[in-house]
Short mmCIF file of C-alpha atoms and ligand atoms in Angstrom, two decimals:
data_model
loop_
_atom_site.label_atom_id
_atom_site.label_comp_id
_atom_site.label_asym_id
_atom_site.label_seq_id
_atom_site.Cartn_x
_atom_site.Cartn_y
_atom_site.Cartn_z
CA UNK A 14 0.00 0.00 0.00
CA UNK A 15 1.64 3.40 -1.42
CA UNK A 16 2.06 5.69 1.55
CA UNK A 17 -0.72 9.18 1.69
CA UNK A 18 0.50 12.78 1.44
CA UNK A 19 -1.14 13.43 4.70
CA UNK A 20 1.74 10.93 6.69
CA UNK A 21 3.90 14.08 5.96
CA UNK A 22 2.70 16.10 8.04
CA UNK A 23 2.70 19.16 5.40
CA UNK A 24 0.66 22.28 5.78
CA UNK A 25 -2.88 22.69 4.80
CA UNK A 26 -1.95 24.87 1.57
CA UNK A 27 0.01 22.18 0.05
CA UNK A 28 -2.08 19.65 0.77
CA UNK A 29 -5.02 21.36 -0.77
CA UNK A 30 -2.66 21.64 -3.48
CA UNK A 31 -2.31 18.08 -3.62
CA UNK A 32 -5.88 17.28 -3.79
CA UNK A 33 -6.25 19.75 -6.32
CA UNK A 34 -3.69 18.06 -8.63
CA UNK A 35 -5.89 14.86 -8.32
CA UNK A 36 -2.28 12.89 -6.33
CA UNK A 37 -4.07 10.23 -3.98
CA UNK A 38 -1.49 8.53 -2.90
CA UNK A 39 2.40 8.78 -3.48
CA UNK A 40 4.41 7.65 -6.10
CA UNK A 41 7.76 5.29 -4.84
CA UNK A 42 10.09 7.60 -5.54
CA UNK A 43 7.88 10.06 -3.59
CA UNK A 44 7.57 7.76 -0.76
CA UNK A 45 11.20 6.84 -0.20
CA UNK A 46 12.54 10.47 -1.27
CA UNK A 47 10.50 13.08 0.59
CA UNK A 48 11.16 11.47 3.90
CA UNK A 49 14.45 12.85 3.97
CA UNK A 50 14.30 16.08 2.43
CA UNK A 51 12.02 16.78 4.99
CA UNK A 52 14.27 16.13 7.33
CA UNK A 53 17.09 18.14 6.05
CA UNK A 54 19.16 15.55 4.44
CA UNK A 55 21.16 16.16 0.83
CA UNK A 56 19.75 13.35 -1.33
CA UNK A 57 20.76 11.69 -4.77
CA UNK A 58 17.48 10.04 -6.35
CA UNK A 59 17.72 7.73 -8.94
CA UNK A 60 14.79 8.27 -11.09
CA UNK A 61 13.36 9.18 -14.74
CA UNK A 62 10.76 11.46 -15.75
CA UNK A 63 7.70 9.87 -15.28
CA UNK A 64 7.88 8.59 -11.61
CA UNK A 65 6.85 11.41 -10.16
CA UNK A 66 10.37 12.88 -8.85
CA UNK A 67 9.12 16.25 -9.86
CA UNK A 68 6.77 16.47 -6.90
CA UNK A 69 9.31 14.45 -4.81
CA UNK A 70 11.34 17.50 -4.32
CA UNK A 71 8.94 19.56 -4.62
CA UNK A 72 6.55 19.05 -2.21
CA UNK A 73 9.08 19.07 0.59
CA UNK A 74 10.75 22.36 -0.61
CA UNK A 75 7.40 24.33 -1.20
CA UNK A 76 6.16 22.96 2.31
CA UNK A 77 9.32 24.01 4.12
CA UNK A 78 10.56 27.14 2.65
CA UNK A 79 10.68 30.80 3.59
CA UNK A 80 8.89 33.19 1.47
CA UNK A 81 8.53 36.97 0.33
CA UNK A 82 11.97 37.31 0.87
CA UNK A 83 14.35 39.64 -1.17
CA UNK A 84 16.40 36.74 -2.70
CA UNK A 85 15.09 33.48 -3.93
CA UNK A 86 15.23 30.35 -1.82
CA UNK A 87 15.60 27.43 -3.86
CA UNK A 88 16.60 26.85 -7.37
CA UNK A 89 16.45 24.28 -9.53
CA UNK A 90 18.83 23.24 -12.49
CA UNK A 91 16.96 21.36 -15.45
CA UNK A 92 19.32 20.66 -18.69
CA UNK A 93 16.29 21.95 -21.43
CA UNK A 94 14.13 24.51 -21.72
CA UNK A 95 11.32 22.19 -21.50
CA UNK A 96 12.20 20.61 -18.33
CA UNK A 97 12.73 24.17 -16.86
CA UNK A 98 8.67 24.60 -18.35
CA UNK A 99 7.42 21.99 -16.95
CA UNK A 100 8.81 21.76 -13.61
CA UNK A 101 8.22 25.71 -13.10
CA UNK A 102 4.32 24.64 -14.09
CA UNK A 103 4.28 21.61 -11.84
CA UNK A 104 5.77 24.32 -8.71
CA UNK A 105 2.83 26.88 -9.86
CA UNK A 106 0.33 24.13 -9.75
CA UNK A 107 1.63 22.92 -6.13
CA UNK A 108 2.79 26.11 -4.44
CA UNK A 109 -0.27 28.02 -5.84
CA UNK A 110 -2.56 28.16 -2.42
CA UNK A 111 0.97 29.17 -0.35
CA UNK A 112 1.19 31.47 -2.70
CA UNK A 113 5.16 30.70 -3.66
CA UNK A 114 6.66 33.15 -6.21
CA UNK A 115 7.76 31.05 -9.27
CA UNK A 116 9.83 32.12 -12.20
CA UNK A 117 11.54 30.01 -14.94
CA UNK A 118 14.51 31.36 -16.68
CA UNK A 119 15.82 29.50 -19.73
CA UNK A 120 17.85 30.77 -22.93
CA UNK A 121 16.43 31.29 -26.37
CA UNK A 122 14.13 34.29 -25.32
CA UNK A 123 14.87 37.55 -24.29
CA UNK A 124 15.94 38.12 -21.08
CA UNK A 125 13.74 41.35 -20.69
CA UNK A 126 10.63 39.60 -18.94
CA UNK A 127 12.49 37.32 -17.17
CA UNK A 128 15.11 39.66 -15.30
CA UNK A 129 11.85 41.82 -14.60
CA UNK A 130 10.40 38.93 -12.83
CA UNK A 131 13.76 38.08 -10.96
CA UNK A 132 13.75 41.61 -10.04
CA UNK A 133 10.19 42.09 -8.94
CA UNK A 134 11.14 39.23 -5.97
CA UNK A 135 10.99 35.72 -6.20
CA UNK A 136 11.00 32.58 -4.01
CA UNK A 137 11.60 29.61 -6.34
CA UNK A 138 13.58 30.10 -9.87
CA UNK A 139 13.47 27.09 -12.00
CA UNK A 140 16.11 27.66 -15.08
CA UNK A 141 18.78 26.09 -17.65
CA UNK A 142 22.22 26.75 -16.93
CA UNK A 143 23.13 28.97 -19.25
CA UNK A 144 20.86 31.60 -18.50
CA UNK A 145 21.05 31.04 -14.95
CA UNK A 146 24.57 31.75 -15.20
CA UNK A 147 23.80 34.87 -17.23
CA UNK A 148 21.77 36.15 -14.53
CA UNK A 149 24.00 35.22 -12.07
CA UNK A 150 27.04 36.85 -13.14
CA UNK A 151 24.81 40.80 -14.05
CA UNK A 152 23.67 39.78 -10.60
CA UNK A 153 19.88 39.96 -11.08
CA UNK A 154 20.03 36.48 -9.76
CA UNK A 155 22.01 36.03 -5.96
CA UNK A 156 21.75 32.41 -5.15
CA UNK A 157 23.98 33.13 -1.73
CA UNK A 158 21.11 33.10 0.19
CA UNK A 159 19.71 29.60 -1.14
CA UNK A 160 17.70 26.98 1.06
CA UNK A 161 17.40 24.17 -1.43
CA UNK A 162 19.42 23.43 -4.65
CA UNK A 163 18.23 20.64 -6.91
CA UNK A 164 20.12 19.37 -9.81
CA UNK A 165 17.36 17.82 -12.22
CA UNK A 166 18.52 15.04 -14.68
CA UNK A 167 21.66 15.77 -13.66
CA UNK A 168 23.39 13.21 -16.17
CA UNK A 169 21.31 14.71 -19.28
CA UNK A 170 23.08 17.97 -17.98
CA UNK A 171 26.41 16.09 -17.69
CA UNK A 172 25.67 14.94 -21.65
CA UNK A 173 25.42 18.13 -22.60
CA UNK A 174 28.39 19.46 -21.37
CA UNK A 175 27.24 21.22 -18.52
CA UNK A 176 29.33 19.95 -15.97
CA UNK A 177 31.14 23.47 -15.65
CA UNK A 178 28.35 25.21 -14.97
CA UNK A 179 26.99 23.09 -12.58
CA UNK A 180 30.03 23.28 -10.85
CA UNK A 181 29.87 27.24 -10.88
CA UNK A 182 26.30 27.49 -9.84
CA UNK A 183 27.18 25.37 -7.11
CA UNK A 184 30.01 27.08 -5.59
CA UNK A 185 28.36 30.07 -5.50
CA UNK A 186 25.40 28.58 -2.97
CA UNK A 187 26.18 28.68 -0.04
CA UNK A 188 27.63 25.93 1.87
CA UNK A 189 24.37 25.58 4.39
CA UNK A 190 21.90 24.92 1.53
CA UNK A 191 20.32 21.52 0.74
CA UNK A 192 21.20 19.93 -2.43
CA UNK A 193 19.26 17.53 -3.95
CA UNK A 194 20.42 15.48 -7.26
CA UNK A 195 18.12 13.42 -9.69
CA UNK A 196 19.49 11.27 -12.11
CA UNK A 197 17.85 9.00 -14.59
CA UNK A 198 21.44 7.18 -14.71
CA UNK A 199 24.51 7.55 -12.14
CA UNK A 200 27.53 7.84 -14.17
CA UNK A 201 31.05 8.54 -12.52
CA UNK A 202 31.34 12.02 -13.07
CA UNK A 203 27.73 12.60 -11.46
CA UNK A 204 28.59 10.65 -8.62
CA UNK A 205 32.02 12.98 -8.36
CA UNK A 206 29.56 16.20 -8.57
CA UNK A 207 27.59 14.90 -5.71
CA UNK A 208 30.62 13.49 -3.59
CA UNK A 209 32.45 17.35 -3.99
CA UNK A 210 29.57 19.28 -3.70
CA UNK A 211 26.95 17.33 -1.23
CA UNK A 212 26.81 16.52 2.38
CA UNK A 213 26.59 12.59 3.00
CA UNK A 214 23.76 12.00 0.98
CA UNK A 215 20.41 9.66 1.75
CA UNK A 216 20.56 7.78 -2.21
CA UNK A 217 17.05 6.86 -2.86
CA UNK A 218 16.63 5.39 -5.94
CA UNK A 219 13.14 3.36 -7.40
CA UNK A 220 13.04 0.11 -9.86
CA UNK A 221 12.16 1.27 -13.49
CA UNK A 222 9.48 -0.39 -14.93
CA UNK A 223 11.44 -2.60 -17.66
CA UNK A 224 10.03 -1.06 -21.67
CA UNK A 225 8.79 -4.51 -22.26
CA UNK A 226 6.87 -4.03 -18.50
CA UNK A 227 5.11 -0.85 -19.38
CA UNK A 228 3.13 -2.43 -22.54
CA UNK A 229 5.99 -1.26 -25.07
CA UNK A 230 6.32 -3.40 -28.29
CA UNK A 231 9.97 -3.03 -29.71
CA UNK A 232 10.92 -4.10 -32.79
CA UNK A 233 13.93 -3.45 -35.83
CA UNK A 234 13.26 -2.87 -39.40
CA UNK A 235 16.50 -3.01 -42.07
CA UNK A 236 17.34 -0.99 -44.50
CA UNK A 237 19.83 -1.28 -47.11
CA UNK A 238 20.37 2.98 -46.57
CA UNK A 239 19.65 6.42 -46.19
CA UNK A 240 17.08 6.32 -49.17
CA UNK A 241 15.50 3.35 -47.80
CA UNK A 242 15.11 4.16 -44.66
CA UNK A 243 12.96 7.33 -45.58
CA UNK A 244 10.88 5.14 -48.06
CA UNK A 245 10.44 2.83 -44.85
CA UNK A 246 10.07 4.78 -42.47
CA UNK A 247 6.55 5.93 -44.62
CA UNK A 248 5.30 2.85 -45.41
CA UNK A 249 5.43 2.45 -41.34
CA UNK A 250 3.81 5.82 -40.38
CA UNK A 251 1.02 5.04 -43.53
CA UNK A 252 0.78 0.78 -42.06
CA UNK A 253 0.68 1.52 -38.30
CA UNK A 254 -1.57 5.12 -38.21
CA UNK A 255 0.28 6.25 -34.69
CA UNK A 256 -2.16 8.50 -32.92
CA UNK A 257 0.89 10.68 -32.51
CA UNK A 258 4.72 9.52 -33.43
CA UNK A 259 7.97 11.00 -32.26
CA UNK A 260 10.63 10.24 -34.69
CA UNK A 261 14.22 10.63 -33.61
CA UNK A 262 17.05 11.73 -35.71
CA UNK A 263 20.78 11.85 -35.06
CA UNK A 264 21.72 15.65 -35.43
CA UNK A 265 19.47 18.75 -35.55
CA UNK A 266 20.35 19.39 -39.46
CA UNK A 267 18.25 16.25 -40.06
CA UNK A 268 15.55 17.06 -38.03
CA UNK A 269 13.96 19.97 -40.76
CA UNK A 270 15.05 17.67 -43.95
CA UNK A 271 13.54 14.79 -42.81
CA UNK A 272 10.01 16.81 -41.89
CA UNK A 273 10.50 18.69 -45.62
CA UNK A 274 10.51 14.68 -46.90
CA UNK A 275 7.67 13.60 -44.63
CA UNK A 276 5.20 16.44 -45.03
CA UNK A 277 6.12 15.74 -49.23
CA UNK A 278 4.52 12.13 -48.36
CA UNK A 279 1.36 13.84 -46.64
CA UNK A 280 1.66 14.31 -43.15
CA UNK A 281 1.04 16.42 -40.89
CA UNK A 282 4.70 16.54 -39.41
CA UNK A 283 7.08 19.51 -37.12
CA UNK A 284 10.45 19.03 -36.16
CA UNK A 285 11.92 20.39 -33.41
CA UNK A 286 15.92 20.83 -32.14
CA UNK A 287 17.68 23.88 -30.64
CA UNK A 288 18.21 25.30 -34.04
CA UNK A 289 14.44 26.43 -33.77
CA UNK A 290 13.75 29.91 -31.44
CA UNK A 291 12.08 29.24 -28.11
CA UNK A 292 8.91 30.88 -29.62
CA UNK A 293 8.73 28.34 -32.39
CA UNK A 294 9.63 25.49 -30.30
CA UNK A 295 6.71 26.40 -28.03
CA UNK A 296 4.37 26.68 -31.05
CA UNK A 297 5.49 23.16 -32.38
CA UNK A 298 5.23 21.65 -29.35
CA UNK A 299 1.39 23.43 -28.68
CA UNK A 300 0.81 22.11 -32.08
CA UNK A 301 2.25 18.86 -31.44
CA UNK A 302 0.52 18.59 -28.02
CA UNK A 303 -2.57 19.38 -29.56
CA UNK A 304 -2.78 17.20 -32.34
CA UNK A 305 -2.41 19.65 -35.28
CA UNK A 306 0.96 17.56 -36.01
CA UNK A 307 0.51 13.79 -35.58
CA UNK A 308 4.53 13.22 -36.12
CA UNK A 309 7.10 14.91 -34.49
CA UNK A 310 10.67 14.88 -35.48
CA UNK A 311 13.37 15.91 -32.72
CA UNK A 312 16.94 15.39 -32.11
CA UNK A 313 17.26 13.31 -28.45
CA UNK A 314 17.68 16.77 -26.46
CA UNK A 315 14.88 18.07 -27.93
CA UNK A 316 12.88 14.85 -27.61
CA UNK A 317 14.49 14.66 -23.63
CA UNK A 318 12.05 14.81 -21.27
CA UNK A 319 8.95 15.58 -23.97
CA UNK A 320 5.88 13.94 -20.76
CA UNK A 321 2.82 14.07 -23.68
CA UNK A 322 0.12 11.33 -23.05
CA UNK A 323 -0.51 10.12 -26.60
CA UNK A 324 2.59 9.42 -28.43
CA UNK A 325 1.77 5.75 -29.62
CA UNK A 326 4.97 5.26 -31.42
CA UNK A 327 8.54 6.28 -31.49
CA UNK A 328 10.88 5.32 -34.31
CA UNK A 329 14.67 5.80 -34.39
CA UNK A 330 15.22 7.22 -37.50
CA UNK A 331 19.21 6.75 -36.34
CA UNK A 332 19.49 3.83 -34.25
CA UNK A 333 20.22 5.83 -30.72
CA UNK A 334 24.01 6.24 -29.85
CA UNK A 335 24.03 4.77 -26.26
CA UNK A 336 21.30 2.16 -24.55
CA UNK A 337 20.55 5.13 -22.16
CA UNK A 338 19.63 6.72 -25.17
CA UNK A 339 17.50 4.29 -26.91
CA UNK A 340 15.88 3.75 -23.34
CA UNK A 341 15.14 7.38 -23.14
CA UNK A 342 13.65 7.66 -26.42
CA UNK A 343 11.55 4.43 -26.49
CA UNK A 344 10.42 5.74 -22.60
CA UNK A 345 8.56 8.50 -24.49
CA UNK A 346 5.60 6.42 -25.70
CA UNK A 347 3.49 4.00 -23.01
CA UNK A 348 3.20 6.91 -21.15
CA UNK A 349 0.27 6.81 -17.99
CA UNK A 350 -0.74 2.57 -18.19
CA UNK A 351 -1.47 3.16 -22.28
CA UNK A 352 0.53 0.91 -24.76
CA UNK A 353 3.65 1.79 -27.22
CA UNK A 354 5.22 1.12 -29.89
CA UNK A 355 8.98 1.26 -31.02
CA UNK A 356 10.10 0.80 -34.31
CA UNK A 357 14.24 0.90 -34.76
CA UNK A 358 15.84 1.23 -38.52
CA UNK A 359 19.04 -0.22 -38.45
CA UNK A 360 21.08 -0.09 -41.81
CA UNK A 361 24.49 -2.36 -42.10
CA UNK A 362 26.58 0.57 -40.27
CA UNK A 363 24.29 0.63 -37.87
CA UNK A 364 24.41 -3.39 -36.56
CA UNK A 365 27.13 -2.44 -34.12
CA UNK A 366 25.00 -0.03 -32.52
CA UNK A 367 22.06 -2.42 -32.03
CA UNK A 368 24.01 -5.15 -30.55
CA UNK A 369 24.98 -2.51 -27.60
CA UNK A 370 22.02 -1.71 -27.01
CA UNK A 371 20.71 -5.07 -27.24
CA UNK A 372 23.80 -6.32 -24.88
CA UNK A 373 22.75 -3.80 -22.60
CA UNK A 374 18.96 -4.28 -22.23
CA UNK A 375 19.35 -8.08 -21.81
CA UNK A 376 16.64 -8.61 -24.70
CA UNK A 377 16.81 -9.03 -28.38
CA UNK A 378 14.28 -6.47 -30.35
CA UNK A 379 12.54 -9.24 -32.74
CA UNK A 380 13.05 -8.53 -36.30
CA UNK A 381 9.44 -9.11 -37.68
CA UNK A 382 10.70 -10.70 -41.01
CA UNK A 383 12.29 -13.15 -38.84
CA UNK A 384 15.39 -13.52 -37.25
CA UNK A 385 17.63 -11.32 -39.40
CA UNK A 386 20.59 -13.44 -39.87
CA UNK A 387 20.92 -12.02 -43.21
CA UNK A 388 23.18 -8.79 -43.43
CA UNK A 389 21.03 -5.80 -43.86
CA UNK A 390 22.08 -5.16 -46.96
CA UNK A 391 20.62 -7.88 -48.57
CA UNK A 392 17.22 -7.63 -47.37
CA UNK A 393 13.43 -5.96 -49.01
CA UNK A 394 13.32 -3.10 -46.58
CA UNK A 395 9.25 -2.49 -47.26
CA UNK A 396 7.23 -3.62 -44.67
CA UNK A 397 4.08 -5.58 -45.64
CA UNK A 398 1.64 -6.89 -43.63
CA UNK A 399 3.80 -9.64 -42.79
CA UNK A 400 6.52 -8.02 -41.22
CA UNK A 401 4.61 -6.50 -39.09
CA UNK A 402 3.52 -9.43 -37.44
CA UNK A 403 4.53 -10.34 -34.06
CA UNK A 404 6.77 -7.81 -33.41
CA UNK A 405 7.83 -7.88 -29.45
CA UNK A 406 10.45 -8.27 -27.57
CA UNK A 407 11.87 -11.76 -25.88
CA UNK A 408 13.60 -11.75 -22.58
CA UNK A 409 17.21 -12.53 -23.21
CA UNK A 410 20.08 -13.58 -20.48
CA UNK A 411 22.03 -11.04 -21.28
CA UNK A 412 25.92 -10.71 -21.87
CA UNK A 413 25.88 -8.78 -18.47
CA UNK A 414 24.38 -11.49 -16.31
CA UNK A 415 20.90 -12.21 -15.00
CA UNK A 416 19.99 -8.62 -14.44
CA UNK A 417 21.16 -7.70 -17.59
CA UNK A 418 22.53 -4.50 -17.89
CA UNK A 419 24.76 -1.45 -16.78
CA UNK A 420 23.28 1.52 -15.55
CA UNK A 421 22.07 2.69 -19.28
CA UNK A 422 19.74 -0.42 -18.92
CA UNK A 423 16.19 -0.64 -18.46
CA UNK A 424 15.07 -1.92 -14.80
CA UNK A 425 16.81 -0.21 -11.58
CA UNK A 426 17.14 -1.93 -8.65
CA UNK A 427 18.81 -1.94 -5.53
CA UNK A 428 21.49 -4.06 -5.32
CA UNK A 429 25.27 -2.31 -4.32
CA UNK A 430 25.71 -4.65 -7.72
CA UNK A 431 23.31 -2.36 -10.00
CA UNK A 432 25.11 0.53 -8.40
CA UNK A 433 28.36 -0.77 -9.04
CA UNK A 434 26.98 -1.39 -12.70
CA UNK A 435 25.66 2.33 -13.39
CA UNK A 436 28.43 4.05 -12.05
CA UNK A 437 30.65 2.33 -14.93
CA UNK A 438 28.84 4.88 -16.64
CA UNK A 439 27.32 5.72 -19.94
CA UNK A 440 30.39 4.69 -22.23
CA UNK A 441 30.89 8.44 -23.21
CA UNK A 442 33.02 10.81 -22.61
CA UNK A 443 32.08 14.42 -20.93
CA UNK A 444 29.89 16.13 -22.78
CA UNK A 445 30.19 13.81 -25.39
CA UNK A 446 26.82 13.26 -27.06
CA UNK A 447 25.48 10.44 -29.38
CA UNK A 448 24.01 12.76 -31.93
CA UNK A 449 26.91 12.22 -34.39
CA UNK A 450 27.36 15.77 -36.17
CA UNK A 451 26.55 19.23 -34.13
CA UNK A 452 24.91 18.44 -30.81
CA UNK A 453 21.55 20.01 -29.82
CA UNK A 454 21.88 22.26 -27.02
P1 LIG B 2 7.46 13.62 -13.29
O1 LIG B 2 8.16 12.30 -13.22
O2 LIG B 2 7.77 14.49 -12.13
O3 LIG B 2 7.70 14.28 -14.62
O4 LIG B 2 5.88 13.35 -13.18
C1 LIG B 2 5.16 12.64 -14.14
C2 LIG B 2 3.67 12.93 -14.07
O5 LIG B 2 3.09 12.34 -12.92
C3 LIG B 2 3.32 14.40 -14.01
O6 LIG B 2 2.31 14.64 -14.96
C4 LIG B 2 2.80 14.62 -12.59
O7 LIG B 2 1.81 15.63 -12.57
C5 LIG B 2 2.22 13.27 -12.26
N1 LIG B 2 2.28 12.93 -10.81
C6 LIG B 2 3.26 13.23 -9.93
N2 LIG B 2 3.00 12.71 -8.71
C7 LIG B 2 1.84 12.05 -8.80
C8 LIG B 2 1.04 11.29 -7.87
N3 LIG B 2 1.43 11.10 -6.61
N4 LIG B 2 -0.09 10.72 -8.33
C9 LIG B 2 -0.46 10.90 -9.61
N5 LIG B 2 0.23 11.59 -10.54
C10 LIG B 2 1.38 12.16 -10.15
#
């Protein structure tokens, strides 16, 4: 039985807030994190979008924390601009009754509005690290008075080469704040941030539902090449009618060409990646959100993160450079109990890259032509009706033992073992990302 909000013990404001939001009862990463943030303990939580952690920092933080004061309280760090969004808009929705003063800074926009809003007094800032660095150093932002600092998908920031700044922000909090890390993965250098920077923290982490658990049907179509894979990949979006697809491509260049092709073919298609203002990005996603686009085409920053109900299907364009990666993207359909579907087009240079990821989950993706001995290259890469049969995933002993996996894998758990496991890391360097030519930021 999931623990209640009102074992807590938080004040009446937040849990009206609660009830408003339509929470009953608490989410595990809820249950085992906000226990100790309550208490005053730094905490590392091991946990992806999706479980809740949002609200598991949260909660405590908008309970506990002074208000109307000159500088702000507590700040969190999110890698994109969407994260920053939607955790400023979960904060509104719980902190509205206490009446906590919210802003969310992130780059691509002006910083007019936003420096107002920093300068008119606020209690919680939410922001990327760019701009919060931006802000910091013209000094419209003073973090020295900070309560609570929480580093969100703190190895997505890592990814993107933000290890720098998270390293500035946090020397410049002061040394009696709270800091609170979540992670989706614990790679070395995360675990370094949170060794130099925290104070013996409570790790918390909660078992991810496996992809094949959470009603996801994976499967791998060939391709002989680039041309092929386009032809393929709309045959698939024409045979399977997704409600609403994300399609992910390697770099950010791709993202617009392979929309141009798409929309060509018929549908109603956006693409999104950095290169795109924040305006725009906020009209495709509306649009995408809203069902004027049924396919989406992003780059895996842009795509990072993206919480939207309906997305039946994802399809890797470009097979995903990293099993945390492909776990990330394929995570973005079978959203809230509904099924999913992911479709992966692997062409002959690609093979490599499927058998790590394959190593790594502990499964092989079924190839629904059969078993795929053949190379790639010498298969019919349309799909008829018969291909598309019994597509699904079998459970594998995988190369990595019975539980399959390093940290990039699919299910958590608890063991010093996993740990060991995901702090060998995500097999890339710094700031190196899988997105072959120039990296979304
Ligand atoms: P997150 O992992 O923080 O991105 O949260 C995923 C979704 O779960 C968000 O839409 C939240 O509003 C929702 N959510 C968070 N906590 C709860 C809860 N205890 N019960 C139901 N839904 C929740």
């Amino acid at each position: 039985m999931s623990k209640r909000f009102d074992e807590f013990g938080f004040r009446p404001e937040i849990m009206q807030a609660i009830q408003d939001a339509g929470y009953e009862t608490c989410t595990p990463i809820q249950e085992k994190a906000m226990g100790p943030i309550l208490a005053g303990h730094d905490l590392t939580g091991l946990a992806e979008t999706g479980s809740g952690k949002t609200a598991a920092f949260l909660l405590p933080i908008l309970d506990r924390m002074p208000l109307g004061e000159e500088d702000p309280r507590a700040l969190v760090v999110a890698p994109t601009r969407e994260l920053a969004q939607q955790v400023a808009a979960e904060a509104v929705k719980l902190g509205k009754h206490r009446k906590v003063r919210i802003a969310a800074v992130y780059g691509g926009t002006g910083l007019g509005s936003q420096k107002n809003e920093l300068l008119a007094g606020i209690d919680l800032v939410v922001g990327t690290p760019g701009r919060l660095i931006d802000f910091i150093r013209q000094t419209y932002l003073r973090i020295s008075r900070l309560r609570y600092l929480v580093l969100d998908e703190a190895d997505r920031m890592l990814d993107m080469g933000f290890i720098k700044d998270m390293e500035f922000i946090m020397s410049k909090a002061p040394m009696s704040r709270q800091t609170l890390l979540f992670s989706a993965t614990l790679p070395e250098p995360v675990l370094e941030l949170a060794s130099q920077f925290m104070f013996e923290p409570v790790q918390v982490e909660v078992e991810r539902p496996s992809l094949t658990a959470r009603n996801i049907e994976q499967s791998v179509f060939l391709a002989r090449d680039l041309r092929s894979k386009v032809r393929l990949l709309k045959d698939l979006l024409r045979s399977e009618k997704p409600a609403q697809a994300l399609v992910f491509v390697a770099t950010r260049e791709k993202t617009a060409e392979l929309a141009d092709d798409l929309r060509r073919a018929g549908e109603k298609v956006a693409s999104i990646s950095s290169l795109l203002s924040q305006t725009n990005r906020e009209r495709v996603l509306g649009g995408f959100r809203d069902g004027t686009y049924k396919v989406l085409v992003a780059t895996d920053v842009a795509g990072r993160g993206l919480d939207i109900e309906g997305v039946s299907h994802v399809f890797n364009f470009d097979v995903p450079g990293s099993p945390d990666d492909y776990v990330h993207r394929v995570g973005r359909t079978g959203r809230a109990g509904r099924k999913g579907r992911a479709i992966t087009l692997v062409s002959p240079r690609d093979v490599p890259l499927l058998a790590d990821i394959e190593a790594h989950l502990g499964v092989r993706l079924e190839r629904p032509d059969g078993e795929g001995a053949a190379p790639a290259s010498q298969r019919e890469d349309r799909p008829g009706p018969r291909r598309r049969r019994g597509a699904s995933v079998k459970g594998r002993k995988g190369a990595r033992g019975s539980s399959g996996r390093s940290g990039s894998g699919e299910k958590g758990g608890g063991s010093g073992q996993g740990r060991r496991r995901r702090r060998g890391g995500r097999g890339r360097g710094r700031g190196g990302g899988g997105e072959g030519g120039s990296r979304d930021r």
